[in-house]
mmCIF file of C-alpha atoms in Angstrom:
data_model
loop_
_atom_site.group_PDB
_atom_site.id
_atom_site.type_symbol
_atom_site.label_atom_id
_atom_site.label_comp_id
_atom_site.label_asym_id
_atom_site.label_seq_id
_atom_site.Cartn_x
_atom_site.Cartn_y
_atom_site.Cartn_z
ATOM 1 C CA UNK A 1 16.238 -25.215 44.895
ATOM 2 C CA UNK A 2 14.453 -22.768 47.278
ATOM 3 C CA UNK A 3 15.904 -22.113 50.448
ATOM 4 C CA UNK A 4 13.838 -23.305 53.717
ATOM 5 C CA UNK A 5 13.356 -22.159 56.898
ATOM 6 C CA UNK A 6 12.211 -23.574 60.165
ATOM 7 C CA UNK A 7 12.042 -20.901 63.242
ATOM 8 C CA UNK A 8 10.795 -21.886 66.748
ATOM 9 C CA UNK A 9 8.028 -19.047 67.408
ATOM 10 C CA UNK A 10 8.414 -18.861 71.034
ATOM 11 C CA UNK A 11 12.487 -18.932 71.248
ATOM 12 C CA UNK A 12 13.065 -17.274 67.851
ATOM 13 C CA UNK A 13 15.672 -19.688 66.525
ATOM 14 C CA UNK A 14 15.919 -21.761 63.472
ATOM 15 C CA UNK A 15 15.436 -25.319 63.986
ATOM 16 C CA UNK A 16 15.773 -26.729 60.642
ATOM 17 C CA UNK A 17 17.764 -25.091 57.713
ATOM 18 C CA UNK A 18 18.304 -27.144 54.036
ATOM 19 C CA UNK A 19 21.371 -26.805 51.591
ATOM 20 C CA UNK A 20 19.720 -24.528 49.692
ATOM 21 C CA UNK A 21 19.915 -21.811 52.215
ATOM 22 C CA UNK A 22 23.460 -22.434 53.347
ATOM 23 C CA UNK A 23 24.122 -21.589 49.309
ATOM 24 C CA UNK A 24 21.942 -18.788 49.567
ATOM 25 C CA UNK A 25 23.480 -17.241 52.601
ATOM 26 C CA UNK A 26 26.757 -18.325 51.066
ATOM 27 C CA UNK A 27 27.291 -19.737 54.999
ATOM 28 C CA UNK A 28 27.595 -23.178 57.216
ATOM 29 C CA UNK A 29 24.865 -25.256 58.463
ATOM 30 C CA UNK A 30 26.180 -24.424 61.994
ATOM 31 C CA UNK A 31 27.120 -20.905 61.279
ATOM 32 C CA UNK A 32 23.290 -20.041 59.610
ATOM 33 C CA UNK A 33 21.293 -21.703 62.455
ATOM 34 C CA UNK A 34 23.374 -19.176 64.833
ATOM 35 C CA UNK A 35 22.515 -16.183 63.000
ATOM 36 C CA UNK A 36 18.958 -16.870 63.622
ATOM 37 C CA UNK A 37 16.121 -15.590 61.424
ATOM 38 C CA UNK A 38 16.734 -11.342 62.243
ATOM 39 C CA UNK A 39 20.197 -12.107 60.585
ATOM 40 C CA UNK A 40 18.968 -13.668 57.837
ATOM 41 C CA UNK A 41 15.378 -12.284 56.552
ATOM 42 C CA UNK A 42 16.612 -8.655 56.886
ATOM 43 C CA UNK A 43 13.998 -7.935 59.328
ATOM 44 C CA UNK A 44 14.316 -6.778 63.012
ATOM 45 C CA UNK A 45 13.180 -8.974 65.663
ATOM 46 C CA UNK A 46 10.227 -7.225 67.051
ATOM 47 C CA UNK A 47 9.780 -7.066 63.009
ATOM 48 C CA UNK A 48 9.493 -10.376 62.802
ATOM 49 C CA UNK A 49 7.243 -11.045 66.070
ATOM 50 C CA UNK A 50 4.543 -9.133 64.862
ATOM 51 C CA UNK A 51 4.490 -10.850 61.274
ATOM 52 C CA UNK A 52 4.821 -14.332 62.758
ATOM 53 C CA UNK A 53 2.061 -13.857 65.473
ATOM 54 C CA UNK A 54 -0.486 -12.159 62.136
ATOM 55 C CA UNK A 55 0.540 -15.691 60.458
ATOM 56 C CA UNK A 56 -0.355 -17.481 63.780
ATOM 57 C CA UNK A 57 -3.996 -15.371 64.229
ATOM 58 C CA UNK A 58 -4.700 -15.532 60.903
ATOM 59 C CA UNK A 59 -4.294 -19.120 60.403
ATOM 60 C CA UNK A 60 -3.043 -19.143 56.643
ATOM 61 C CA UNK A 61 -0.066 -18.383 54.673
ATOM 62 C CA UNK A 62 1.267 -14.849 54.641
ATOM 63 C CA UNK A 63 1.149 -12.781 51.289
ATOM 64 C CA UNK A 64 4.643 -13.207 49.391
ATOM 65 C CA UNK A 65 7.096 -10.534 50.159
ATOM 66 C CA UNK A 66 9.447 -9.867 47.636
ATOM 67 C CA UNK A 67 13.036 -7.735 48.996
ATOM 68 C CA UNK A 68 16.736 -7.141 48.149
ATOM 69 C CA UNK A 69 19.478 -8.334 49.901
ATOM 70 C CA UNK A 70 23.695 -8.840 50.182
ATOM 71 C CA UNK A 71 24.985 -12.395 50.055
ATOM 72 C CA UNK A 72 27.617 -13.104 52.157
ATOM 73 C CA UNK A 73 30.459 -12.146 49.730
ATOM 74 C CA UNK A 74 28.306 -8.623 49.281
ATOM 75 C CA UNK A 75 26.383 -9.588 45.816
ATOM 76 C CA UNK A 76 22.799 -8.729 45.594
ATOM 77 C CA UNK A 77 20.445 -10.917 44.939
ATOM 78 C CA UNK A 78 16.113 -10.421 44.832
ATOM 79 C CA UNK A 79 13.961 -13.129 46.959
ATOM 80 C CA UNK A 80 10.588 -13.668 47.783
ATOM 81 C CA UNK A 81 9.287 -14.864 50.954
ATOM 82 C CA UNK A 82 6.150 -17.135 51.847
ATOM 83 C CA UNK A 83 5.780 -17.831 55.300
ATOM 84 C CA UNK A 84 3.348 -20.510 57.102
ATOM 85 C CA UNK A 85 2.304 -21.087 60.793
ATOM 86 C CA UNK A 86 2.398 -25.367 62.124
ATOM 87 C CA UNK A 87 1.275 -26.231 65.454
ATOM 88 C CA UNK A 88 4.134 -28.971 67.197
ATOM 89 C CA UNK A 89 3.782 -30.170 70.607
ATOM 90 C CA UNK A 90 6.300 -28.195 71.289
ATOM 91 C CA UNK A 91 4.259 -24.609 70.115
ATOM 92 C CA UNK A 92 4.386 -22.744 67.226
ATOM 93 C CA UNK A 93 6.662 -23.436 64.305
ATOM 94 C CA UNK A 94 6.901 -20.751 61.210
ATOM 95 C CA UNK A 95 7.841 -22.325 58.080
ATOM 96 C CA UNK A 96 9.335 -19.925 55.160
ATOM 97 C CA UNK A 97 10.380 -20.357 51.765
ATOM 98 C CA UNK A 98 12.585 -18.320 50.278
ATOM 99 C CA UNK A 99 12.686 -18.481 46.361
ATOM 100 C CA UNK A 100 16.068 -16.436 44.500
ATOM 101 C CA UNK A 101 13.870 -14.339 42.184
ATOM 102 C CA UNK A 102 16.862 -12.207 40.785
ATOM 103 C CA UNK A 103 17.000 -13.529 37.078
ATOM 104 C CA UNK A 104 12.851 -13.064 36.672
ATOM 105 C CA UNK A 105 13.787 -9.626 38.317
ATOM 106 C CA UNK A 106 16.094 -8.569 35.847
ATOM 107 C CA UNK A 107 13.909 -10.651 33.227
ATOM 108 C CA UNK A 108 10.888 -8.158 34.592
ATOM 109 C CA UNK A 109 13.436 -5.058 34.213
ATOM 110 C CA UNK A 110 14.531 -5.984 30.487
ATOM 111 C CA UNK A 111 10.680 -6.333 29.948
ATOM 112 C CA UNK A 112 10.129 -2.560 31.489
ATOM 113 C CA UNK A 113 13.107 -1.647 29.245
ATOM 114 C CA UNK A 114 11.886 -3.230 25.988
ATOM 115 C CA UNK A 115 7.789 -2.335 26.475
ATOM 116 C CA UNK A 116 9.683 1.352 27.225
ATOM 117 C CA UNK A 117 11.876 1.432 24.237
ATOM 118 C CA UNK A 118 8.388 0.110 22.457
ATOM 119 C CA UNK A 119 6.434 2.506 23.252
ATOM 120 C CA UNK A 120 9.169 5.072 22.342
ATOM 121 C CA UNK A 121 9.372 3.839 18.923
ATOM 122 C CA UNK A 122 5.810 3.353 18.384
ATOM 123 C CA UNK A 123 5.286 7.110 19.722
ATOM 124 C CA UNK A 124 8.285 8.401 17.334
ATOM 125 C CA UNK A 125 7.298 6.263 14.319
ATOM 126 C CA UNK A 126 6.445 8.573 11.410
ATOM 127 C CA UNK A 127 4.050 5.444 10.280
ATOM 128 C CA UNK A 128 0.507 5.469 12.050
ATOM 129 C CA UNK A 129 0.518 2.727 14.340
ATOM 130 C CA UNK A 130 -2.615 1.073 15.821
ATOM 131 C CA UNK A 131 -4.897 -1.454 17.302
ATOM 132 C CA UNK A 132 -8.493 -2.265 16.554
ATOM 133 C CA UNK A 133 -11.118 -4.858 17.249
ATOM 134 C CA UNK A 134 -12.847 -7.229 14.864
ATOM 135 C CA UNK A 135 -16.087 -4.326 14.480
ATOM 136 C CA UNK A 136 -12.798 -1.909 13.298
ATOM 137 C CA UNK A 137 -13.221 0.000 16.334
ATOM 138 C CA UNK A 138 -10.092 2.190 17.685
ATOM 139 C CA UNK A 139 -8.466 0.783 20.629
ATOM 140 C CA UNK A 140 -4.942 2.640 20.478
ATOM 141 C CA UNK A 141 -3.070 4.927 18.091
ATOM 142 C CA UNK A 142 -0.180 6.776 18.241
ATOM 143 C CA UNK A 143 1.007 10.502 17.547
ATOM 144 C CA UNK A 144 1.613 9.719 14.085
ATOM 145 C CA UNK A 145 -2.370 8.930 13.862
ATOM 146 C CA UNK A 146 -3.201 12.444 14.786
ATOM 147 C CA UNK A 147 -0.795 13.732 12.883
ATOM 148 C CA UNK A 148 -1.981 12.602 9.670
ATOM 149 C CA UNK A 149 -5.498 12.314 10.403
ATOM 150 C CA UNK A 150 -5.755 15.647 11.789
ATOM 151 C CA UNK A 151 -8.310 14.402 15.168
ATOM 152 C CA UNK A 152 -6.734 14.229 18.458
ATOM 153 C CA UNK A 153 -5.869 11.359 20.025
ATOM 154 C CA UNK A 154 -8.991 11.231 22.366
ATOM 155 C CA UNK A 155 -11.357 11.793 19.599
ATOM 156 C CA UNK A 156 -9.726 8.825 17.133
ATOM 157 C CA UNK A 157 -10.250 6.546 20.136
ATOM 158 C CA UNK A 158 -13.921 7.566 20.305
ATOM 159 C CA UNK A 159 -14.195 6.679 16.610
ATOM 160 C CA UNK A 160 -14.309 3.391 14.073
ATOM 161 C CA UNK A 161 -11.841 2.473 11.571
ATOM 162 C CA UNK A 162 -14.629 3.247 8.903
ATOM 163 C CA UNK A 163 -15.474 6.831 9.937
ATOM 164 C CA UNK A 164 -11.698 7.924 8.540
ATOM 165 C CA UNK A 165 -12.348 5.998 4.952
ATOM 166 C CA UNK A 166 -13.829 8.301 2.321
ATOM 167 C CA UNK A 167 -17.238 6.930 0.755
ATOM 168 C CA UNK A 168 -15.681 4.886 -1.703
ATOM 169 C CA UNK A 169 -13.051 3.536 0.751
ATOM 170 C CA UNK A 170 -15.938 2.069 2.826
ATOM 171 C CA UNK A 171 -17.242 -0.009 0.672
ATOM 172 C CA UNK A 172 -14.466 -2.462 0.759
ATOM 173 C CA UNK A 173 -14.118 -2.332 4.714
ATOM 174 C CA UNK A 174 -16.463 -5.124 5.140
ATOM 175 C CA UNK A 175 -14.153 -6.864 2.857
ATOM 176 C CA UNK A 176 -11.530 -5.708 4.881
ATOM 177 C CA UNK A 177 -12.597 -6.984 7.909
ATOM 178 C CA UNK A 178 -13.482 -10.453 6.725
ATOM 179 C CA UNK A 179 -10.167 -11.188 5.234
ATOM 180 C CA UNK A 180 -8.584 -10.059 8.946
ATOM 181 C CA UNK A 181 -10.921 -12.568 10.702
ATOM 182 C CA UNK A 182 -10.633 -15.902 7.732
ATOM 183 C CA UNK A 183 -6.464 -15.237 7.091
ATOM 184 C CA UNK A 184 -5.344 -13.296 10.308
ATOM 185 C CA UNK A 185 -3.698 -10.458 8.326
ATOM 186 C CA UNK A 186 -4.329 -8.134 5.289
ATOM 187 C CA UNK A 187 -2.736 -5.474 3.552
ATOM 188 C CA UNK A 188 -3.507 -3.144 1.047
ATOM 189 C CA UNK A 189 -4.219 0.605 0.337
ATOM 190 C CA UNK A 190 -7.120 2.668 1.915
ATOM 191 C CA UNK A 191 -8.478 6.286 1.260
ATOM 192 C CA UNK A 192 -8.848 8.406 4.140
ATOM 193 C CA UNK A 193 -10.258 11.827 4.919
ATOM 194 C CA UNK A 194 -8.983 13.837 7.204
ATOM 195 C CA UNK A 195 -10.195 16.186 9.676
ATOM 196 C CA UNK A 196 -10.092 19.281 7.238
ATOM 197 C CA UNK A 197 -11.429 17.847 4.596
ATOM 198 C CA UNK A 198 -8.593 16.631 2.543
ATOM 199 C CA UNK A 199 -8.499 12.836 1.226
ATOM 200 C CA UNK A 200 -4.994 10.841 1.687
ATOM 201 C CA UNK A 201 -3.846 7.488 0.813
ATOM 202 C CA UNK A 202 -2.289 4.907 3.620
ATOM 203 C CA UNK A 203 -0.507 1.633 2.779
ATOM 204 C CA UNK A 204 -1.501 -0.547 5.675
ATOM 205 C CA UNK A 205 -0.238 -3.899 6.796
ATOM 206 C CA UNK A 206 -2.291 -5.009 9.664
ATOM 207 C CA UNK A 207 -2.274 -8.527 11.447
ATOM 208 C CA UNK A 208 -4.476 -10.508 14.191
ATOM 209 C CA UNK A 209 -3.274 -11.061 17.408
ATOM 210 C CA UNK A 210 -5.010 -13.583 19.829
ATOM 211 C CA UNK A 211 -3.161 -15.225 22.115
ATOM 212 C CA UNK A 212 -1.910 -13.497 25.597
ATOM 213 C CA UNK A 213 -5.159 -10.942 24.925
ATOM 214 C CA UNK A 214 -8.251 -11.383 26.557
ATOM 215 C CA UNK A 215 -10.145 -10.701 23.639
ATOM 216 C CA UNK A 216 -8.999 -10.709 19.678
ATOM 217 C CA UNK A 217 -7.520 -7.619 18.221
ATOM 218 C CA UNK A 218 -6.409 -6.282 15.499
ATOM 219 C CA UNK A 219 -2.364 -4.491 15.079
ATOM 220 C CA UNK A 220 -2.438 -2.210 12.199
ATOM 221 C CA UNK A 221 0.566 0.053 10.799
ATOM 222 C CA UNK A 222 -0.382 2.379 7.949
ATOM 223 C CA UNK A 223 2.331 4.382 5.879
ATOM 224 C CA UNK A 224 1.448 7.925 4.268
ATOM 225 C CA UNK A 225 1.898 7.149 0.529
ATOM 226 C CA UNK A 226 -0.160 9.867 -0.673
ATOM 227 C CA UNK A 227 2.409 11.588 -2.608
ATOM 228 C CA UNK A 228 3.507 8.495 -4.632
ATOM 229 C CA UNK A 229 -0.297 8.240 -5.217
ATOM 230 C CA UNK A 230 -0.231 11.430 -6.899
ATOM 231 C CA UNK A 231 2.896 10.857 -8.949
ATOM 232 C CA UNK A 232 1.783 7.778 -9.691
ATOM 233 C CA UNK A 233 -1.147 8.996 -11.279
ATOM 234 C CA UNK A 234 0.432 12.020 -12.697
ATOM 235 C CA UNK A 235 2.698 9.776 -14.240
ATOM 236 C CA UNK A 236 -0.431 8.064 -15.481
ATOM 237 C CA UNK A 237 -1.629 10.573 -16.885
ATOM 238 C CA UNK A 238 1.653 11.603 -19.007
ATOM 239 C CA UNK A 239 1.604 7.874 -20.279
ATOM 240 C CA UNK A 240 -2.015 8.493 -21.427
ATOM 241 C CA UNK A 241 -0.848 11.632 -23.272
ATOM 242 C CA UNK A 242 2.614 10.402 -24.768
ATOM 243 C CA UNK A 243 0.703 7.744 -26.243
ATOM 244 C CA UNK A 244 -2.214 10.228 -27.977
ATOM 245 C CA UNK A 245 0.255 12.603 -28.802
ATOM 246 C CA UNK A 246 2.477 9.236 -30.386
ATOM 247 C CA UNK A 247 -1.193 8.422 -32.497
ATOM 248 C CA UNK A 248 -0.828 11.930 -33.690
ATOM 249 C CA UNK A 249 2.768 11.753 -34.356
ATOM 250 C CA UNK A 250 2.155 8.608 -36.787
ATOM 251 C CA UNK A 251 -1.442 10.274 -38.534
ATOM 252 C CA UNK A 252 0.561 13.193 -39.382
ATOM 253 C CA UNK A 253 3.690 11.042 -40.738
ATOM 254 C CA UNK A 254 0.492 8.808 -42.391
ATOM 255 C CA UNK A 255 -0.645 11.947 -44.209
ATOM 256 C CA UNK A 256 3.152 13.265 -45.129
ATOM 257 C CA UNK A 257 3.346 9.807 -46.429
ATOM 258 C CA UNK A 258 0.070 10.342 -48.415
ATOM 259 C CA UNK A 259 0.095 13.839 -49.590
ATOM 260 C CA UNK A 260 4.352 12.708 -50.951
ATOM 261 C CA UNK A 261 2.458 9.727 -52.566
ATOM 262 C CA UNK A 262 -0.673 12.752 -54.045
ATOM 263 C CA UNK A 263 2.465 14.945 -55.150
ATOM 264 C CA UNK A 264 4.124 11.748 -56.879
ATOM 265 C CA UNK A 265 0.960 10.510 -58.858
ATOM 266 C CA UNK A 266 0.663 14.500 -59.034
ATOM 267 C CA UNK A 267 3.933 15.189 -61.085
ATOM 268 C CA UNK A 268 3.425 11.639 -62.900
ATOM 269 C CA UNK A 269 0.118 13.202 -63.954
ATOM 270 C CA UNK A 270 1.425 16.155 -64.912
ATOM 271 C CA UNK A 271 3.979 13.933 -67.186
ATOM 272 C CA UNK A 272 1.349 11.896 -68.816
ATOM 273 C CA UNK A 273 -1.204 14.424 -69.492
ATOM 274 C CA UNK A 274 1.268 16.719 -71.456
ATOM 275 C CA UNK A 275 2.684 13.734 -73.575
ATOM 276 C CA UNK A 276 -1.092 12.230 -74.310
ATOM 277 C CA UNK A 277 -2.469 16.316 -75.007
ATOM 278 C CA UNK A 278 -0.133 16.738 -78.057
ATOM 279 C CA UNK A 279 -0.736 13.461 -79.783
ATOM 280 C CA UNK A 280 -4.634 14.158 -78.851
ATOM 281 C CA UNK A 281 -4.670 18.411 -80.707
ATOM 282 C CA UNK A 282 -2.879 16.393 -83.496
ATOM 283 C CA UNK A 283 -5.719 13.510 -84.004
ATOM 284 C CA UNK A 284 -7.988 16.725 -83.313
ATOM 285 C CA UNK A 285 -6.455 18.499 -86.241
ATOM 286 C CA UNK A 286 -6.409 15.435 -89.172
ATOM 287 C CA UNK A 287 -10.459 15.126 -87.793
ATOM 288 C CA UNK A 288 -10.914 18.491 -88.527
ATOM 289 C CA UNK A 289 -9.249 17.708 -91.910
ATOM 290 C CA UNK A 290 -11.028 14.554 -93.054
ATOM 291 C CA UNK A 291 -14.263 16.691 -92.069
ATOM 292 C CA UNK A 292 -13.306 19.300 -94.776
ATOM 293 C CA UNK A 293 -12.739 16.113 -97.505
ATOM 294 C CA UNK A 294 -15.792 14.345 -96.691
ATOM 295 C CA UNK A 295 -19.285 15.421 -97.766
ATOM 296 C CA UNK A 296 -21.336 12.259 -97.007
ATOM 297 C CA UNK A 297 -23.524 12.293 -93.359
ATOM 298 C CA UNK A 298 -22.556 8.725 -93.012
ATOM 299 C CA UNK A 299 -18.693 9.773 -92.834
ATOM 300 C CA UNK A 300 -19.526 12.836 -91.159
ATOM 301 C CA UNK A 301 -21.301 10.916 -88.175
ATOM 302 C CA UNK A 302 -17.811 8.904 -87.678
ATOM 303 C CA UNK A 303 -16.082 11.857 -87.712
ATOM 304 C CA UNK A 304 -18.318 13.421 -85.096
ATOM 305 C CA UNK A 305 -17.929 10.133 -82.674
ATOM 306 C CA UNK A 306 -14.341 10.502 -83.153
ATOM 307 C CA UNK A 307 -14.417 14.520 -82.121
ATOM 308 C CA UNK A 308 -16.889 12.899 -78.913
ATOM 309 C CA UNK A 309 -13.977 10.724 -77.717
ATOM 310 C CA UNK A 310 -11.075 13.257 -78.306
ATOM 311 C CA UNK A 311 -13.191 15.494 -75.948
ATOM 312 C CA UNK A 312 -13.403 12.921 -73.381
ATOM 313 C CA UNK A 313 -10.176 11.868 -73.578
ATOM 314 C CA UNK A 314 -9.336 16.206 -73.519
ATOM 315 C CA UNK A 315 -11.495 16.355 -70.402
ATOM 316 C CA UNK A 316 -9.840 13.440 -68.429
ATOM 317 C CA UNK A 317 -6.314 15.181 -69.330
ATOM 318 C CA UNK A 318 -7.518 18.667 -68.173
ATOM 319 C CA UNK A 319 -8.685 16.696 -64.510
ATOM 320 C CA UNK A 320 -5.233 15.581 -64.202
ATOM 321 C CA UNK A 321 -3.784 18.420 -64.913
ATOM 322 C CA UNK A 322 -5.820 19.914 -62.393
ATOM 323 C CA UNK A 323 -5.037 17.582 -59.708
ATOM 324 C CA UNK A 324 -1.195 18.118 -60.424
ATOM 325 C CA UNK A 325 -1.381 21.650 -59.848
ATOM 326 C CA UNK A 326 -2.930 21.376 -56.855
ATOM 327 C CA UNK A 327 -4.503 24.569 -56.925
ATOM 328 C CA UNK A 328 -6.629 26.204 -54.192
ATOM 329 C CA UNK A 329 -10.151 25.197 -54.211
ATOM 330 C CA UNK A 330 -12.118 27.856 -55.504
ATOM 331 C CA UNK A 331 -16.703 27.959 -55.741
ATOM 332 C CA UNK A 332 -17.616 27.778 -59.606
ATOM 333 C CA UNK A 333 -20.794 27.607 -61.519
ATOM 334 C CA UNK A 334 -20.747 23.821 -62.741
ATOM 335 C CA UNK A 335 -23.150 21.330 -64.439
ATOM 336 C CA UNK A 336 -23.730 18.940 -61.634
ATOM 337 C CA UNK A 337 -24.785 16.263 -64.435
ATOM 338 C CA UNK A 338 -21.433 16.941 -66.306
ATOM 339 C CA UNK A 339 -19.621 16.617 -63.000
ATOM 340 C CA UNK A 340 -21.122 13.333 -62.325
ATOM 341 C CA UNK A 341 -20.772 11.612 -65.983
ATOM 342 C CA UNK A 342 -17.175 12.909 -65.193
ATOM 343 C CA UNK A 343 -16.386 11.099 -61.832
ATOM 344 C CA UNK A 344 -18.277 7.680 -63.121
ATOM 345 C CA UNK A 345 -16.257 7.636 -66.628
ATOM 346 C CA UNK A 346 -13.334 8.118 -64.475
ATOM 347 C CA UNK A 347 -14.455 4.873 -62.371
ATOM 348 C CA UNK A 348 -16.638 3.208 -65.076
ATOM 349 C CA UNK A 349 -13.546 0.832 -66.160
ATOM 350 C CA UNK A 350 -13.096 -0.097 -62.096
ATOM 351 C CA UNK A 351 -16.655 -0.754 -61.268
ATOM 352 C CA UNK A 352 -16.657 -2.401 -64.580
ATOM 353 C CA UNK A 353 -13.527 -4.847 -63.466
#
């Protein structure tokens, strides 16, 4: 496929041309080896003395020359040109190959064009982009790395991944690193501190890279997610307080609840106490007789037990009464004994059960 070229040193005519250079040229056999090699290789003559006698004295190849030029129907098309000296009996023969390099020319311009448009976005991103080795240590960042880390550009590249995590940030980066070297990528969330002072929170998504790199490194791109940090945690917090301030919500519905319940048993109390009171100053009142009838100390004993219980039973009434009203507390003078043979009479017939 590449076109070849044999010129006679010492006349400067072709000898030999193949097919591929008649398609190059777009030309004849006949009508290329005319034109001779200043028609063809876009050089002058005296050009093309001096390179073919350097060939000659130097005695190997010369280096590849790469150049532009028109076909025959004016289309332009990129070679490259390797030229070699071989001794005939008849002198000095140059040899040269001429490769059509046009589609790994425009390959090489769309490569320009996409490393250019690359390197635009990267240095437009509003993400930190960067690259680090397997120790963490900076090898590239871009403006959005100074941006939100506050150092300049020269001084990040001076430093080490773990120099921008906050104390409690570094602790994991050994982690970090480790799962980057055993599953090629990792991704998580990292603390940082900043240049002022000030802590922020990165989302980072970073991958190996080794192959076409002569040694392993690390691609990183971090994302600025400190404010969803903070609402997150804000939001947090909220949740934490619904839920104490829904615990309070049900203890005071719980003591509604129980203090309806108190005023229930309360007005029940109330009920009972009044209907068991007028049967009891009754009983009172026919003791009080019978006391008056009988003379003997064996009848008046009975009566006296009987007077006992109807003040027990008075007493009892006069605490639910109490606890119906529900009164104010108020201090008293009180017989702590009485107060005590109270509450257990009260509970005797539970503990009892």
């Amino acid at each position: 496929a590449d076109a070849i070229y044999l010129v006679d040193r010492t006349s400067m005519r072709f000898i030999y041309v193949n097919d591929a250079a008649c398609r190059m040229q777009s030309r004849g056999r006949e009508d290329l080896l005319a034109l001779g090699p200043d028609g063809v290789l876009s050089m002058s003559r005296e050009e093309l003395e001096r390179t073919y006698d350097s060939i000659i004295a130097g005695g190997r190849g010369a280096e590849p020359i790469e150049m532009q030029r028109q076909r025959k129907d004016g289309s332009q098309v990129w070679v490259e040109l390797v030229s070699r000296a071989q001794r005939s009996s008849d002198g000095w023969m140059i040899i040269t190959v001429v490769r059509d390099i046009t589609e790994h020319k425009r390959a090489e311009s769309a490569l320009r064009e996409s490393e250019d448009r690359y390197r635009d976005i990267v240095e437009n991103s509003g993400d930190l982009i960067c690259t680090h080795d397997l120790e963490g240590k900076l090898l590239s960042v871009n403006a959005a790395g100074s941006r939100l880390t506050g150092y300049s550009r020269e001084a990040l590249l001076r430093m080490n991944m773990a120099d921008l995590l906050t104390r409690g940030a570094r602790d994991g980066f050994a982690a970090y690193l480790a799962e980057i070297r055993t599953k090629g990528a990792a991704r998580g969330l990292m603390q940082i501190r900043t240049a002022d002072g000030t802590s922020r929170w990165l989302e980072y998504h970073n991958t190996l890279r080794t192959e076409g790199v002569a040694a392993p490194v690390v691609r990183g791109m971090a994302q600025d997610v400190t404010e969803r940090k903070l609402a997150e945690e804000a939001l947090r917090q909220e949740h934490t307080s619904l839920l104490k301030s829904q615990q309070e919500l049900f203890d005071a519905h719980e003591s509604l609840a129980e203090a309806a319940r108190l005023e229930s048993v309360g007005r029940l109390a109330a009920g009972v106490a009044h209907e068991v009171k007028n049967p009891l100053t009754i009983i009172r009142l026919g003791v009080d007789y019978l006391s008056k009838q009988f003379s003997q100390g064996s009848n008046q004993e009975v009566l006296d037990k009987v007077r006992g219980a109807i003040d027990r039973a008075d007493n009892v009434i006069g605490d639910l009464l109490g606890f119906s009203r529900q009164k104010p507390f108020a201090p008293r003078l009180s017989n702590i004994n009485e107060v005590i043979d109270n509450a257990i009479n009260l509970t005797k017939h539970e503990i009892k059960r």
